[in-house]
XYZ file of C-alpha atoms in Angstrom:
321
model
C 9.505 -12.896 -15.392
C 10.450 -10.841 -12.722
C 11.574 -7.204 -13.930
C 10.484 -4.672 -16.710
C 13.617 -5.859 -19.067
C 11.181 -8.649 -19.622
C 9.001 -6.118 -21.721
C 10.990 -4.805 -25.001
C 8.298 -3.174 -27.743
C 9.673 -3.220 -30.743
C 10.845 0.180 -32.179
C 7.668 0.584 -34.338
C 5.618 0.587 -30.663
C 7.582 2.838 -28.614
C 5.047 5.871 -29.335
C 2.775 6.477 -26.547
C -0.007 7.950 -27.971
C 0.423 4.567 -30.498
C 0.534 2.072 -27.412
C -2.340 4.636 -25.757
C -4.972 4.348 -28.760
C -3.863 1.856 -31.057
C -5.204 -0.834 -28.580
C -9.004 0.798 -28.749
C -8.835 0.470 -32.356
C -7.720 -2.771 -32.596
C -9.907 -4.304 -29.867
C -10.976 -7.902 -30.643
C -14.063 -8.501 -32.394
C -14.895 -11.358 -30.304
C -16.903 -10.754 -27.559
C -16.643 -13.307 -24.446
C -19.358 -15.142 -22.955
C -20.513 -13.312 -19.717
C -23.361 -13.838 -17.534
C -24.550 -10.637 -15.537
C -25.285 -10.562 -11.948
C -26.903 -7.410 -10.010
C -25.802 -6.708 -5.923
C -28.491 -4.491 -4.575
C -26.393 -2.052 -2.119
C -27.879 -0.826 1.170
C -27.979 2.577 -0.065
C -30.870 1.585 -2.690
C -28.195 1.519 -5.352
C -26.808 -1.415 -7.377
C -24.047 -2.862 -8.805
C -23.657 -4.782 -11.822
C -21.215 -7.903 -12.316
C -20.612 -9.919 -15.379
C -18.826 -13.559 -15.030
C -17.079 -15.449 -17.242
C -16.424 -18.928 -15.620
C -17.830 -19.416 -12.506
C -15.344 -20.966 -10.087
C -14.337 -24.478 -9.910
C -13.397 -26.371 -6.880
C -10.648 -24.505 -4.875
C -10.010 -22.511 -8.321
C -9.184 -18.599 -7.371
C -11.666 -15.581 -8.637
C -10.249 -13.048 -10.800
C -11.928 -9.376 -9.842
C -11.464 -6.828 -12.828
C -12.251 -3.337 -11.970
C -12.469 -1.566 -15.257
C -10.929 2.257 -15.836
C -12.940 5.220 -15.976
C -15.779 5.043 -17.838
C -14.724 1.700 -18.376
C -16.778 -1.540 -18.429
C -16.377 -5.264 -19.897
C -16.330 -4.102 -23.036
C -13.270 -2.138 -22.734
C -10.551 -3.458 -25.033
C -7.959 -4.281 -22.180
C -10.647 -6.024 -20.159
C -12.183 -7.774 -23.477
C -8.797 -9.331 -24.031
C -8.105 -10.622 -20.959
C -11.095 -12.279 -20.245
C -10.438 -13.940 -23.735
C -7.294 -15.151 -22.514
C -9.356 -15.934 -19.340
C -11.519 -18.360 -21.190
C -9.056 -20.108 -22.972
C -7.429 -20.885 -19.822
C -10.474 -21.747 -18.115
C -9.880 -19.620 -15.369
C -12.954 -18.392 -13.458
C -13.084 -14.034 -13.437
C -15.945 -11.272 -12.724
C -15.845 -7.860 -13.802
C -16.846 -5.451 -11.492
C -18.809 -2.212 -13.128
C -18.504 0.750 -11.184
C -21.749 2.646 -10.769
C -23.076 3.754 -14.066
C -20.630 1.685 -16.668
C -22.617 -1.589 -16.730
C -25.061 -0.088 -19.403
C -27.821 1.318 -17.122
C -27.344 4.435 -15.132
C -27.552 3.818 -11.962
C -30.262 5.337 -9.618
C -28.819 7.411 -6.837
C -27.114 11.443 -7.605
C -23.472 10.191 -6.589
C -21.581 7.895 -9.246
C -18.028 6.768 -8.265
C -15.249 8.107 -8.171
C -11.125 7.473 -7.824
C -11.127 6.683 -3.972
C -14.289 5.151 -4.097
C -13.691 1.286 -1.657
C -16.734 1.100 0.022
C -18.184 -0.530 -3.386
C -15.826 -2.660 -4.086
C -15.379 -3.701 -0.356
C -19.343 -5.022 -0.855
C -18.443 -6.598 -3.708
C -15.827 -8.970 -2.212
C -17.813 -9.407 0.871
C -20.791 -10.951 -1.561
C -17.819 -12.963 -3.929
C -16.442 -14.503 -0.213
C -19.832 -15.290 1.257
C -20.906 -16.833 -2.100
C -17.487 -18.421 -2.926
C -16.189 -19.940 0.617
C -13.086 -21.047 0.263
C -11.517 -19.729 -3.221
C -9.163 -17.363 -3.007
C -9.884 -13.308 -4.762
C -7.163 -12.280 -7.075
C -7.933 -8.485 -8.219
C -6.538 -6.711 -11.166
C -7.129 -2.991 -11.280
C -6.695 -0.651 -14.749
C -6.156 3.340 -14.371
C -8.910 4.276 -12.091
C -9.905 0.972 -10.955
C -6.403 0.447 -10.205
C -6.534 3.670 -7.953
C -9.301 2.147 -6.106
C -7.682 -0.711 -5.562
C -4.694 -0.199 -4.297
C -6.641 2.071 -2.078
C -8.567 -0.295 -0.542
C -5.510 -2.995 -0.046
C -3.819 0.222 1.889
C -6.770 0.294 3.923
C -7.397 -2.888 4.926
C -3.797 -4.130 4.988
C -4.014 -8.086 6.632
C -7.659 -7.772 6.751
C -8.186 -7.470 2.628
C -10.452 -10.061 1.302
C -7.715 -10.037 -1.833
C -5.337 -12.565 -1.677
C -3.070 -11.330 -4.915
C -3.563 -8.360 -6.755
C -2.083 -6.034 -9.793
C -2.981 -2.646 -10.591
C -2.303 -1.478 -13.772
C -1.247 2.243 -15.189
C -2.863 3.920 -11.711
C -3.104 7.706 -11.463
C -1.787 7.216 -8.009
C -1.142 10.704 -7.408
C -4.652 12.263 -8.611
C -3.736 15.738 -8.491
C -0.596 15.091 -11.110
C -2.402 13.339 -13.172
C -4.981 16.086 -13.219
C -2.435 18.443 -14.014
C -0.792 16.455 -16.595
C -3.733 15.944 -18.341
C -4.707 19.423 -19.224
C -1.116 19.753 -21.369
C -0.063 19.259 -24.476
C -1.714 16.238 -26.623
C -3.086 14.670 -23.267
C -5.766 17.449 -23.405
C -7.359 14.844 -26.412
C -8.112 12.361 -23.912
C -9.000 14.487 -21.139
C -11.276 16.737 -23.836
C -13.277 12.439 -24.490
C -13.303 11.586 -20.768
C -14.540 14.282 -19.669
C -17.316 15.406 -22.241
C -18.365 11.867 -21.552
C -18.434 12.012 -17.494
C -20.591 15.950 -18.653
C -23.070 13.541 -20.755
C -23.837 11.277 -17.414
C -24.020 14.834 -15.331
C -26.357 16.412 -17.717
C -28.724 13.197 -18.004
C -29.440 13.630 -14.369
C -29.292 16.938 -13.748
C -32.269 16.947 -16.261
C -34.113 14.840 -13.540
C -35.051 15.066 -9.916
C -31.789 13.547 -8.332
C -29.357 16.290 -8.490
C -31.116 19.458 -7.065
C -28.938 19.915 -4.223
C -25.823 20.165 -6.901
C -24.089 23.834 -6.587
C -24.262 24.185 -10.837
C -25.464 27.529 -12.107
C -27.728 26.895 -15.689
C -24.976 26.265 -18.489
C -22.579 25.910 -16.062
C -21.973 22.261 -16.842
C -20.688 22.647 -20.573
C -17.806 25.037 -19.121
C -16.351 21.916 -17.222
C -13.330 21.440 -19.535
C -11.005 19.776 -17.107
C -10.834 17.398 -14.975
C -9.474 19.907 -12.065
C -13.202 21.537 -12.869
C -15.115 18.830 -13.157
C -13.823 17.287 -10.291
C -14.504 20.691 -8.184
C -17.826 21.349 -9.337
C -19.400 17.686 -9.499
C -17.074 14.909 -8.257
C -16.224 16.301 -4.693
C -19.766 17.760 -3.840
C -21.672 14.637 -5.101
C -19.597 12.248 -3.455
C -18.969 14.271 0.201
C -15.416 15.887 -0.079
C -14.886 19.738 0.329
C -13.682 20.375 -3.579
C -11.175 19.146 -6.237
C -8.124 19.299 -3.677
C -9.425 17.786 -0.625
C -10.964 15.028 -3.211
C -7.396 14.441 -4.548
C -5.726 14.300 -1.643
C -8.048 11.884 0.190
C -8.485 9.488 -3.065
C -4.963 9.154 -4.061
C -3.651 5.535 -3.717
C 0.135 6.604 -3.626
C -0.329 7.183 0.311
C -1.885 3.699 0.659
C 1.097 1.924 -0.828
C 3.089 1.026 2.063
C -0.048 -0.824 4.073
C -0.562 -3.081 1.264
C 0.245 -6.837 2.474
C -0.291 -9.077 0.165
C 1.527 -9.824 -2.400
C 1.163 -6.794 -5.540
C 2.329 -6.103 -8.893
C 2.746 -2.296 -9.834
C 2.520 -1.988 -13.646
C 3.631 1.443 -14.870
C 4.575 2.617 -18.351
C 7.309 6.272 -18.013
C 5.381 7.357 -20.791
C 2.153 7.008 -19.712
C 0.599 10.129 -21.658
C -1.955 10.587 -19.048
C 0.806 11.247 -16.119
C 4.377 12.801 -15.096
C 6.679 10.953 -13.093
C 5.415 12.519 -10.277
C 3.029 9.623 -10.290
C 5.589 7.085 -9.547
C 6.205 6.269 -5.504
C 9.766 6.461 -4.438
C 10.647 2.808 -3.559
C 10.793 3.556 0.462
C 7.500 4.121 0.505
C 6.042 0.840 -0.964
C 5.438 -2.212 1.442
C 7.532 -4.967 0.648
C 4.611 -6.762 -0.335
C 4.384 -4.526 -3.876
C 6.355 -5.642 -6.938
C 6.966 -2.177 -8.312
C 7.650 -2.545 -12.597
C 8.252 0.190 -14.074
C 8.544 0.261 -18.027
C 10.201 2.390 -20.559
C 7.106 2.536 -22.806
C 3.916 1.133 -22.951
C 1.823 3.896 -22.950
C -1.887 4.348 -20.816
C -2.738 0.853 -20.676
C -1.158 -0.051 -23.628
C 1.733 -2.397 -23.438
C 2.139 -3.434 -26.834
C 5.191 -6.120 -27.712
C 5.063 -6.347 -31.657
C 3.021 -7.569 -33.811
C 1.552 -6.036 -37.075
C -0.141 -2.990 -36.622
C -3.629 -4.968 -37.681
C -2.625 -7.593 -35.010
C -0.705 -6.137 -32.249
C 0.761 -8.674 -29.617
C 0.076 -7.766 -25.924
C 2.944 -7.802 -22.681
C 0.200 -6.910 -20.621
C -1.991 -9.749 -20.486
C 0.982 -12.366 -20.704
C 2.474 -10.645 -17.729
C -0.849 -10.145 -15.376
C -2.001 -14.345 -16.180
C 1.998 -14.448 -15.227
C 1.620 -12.868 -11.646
C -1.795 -14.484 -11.323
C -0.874 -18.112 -11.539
């Protein structure tokens, strides 16, 4: 399974708003047994983790960083760890700040570029956990991040394997793309839900120093202003631009070293092909697959439309073993 001719939808999935929201609405009922566990961060923060399987002897740990405003309940998340426990195979999710159910207690949140969290987070899994190996899979956001932080560390990631799945690697695209057309639905729900966190504690003590004139807030729309007005001052970059340019995990690409699968869908409704890296800037070490269809995270096969069968988690337990 080496190429994207491995993944052929049938004709009835090659829609990407279909392969984009028919997986939320068909997410599986059954819930997988997790087991949380709180890191207390040196900043007086936390961070939330929920296991499935706790590793056996010499058995590797899969990291899942969720998209944004994702958590372990997210439907592409739910259904791996699924296939996780049938397998047996030991894997953590990794909440970002805010998305484990609690809100978390500082002003600042997270954010696309955000590695200093999950660089704490692998620290604890390889002090806990000497001697098993980290594989890390990575969805939208969290793929971001994560390809990030392999660019950054290059031979000194605590990762061993990785895969980072439908990444808005170029932030300011995917920004733009977003606000167009039919992808304005999504940004519209991501966005009014990012305002509902904002308003929650700007209606307590912790974010005074925030530049946000009364009402202001609501008239976020995109996430160009959003990002300008609350992202980039919470989290210390100079606006929406500077915050994109810093964040963006396309630059980051050619420092990765270990070995990477690059999941993207063409029609990803949530980006241009902008997004996609020309192949001379990717380290050797990245398996670049690019797909016809498949949508934001979607990567529907077949199946009936009340059962849909997955590519995505077939090919990611693929690259993992």
């Amino acid at each position: 399974m080496n190429s994207a001719d491995q993944y052929q939808p049938s004709r009835w999935w090659r829609n990407r708003h279909l392969q984009t929201i028919w997986p939320l609405l068909t997410k599986p009922r059954r819930r997988p047994p997790l087991t949380r566990q709180r890191i207390e961060l040196d900043d007086g923060d936390f961070i939330d983790l929920d296991w499935l399987w706790r590793p056996k002897p010499e058995q590797p740990i899969l990291l899942i960083l969720h998209g944004l405003e994702g958590s372990a309940d997210s439907h592409y998340i739910r259904r791996l760890l699924l296939d996780c426990h049938t397998e047996g195979r030991a894997a953590v999710v990794m909440h970002q700040r805010s998305c484990s159910g609690e809100p978390n207690r500082l002003p600042r949140s997270y954010h696309s570029g955000e590695t200093q969290d999950l660089g704490t987070v692998l620290a604890t899994l390889s002090q806990a956990h000497p001697g098993h190996e980290i594989h890390a899979v990575g969805y939208s956001l969290g793929g971001n991040v994560l390809t990030k932080y392999l660019g950054e560390q290059g031979p000194d990631s605590l990762i061993h394997r990785a895969a980072v799945v439908s990444a808005p690697l170029d932030l300011a695209r995917c920004a733009e793309a977003m606000s167009q057309g039919f992808a304005r639905v999504y940004q519209n729900h991501l966005v009014s839900r990012l305002k509902q966190k904002t308003a929650a504690k700007l209606a307590g003590p912790g974010l005074g120093d925030l530049p946000l004139a009364a009402g202001e807030l609501e008239k976020l729309n995109t996430f160009y202003h959003f990002d300008d007005a609350v992202t980039a001052p919470l989290h210390g970059f100079a606006g929406a631009e500077d915050y994109y340019q810093r964040a963006s995990g396309k630059g980051f690409l050619a420092n990765i070293t270990v070995p990477t699968l690059l999941l993207h869908a063409l029609d990803d409704p949530f980006m241009t092909h902008d997004v996609v890296p020309p192949v001379e800037q990717i380290s050797p070490s990245v398996q670049l697959e690019l797909c016809d269809y498949g949508g934001h995270v979607g990567f529907i096969e077949g199946g009936w439309p009340w059962a849909p069968r997955f590519y995505l988690e077939r090919r990611l337990l693929h690259h993992f073993r």
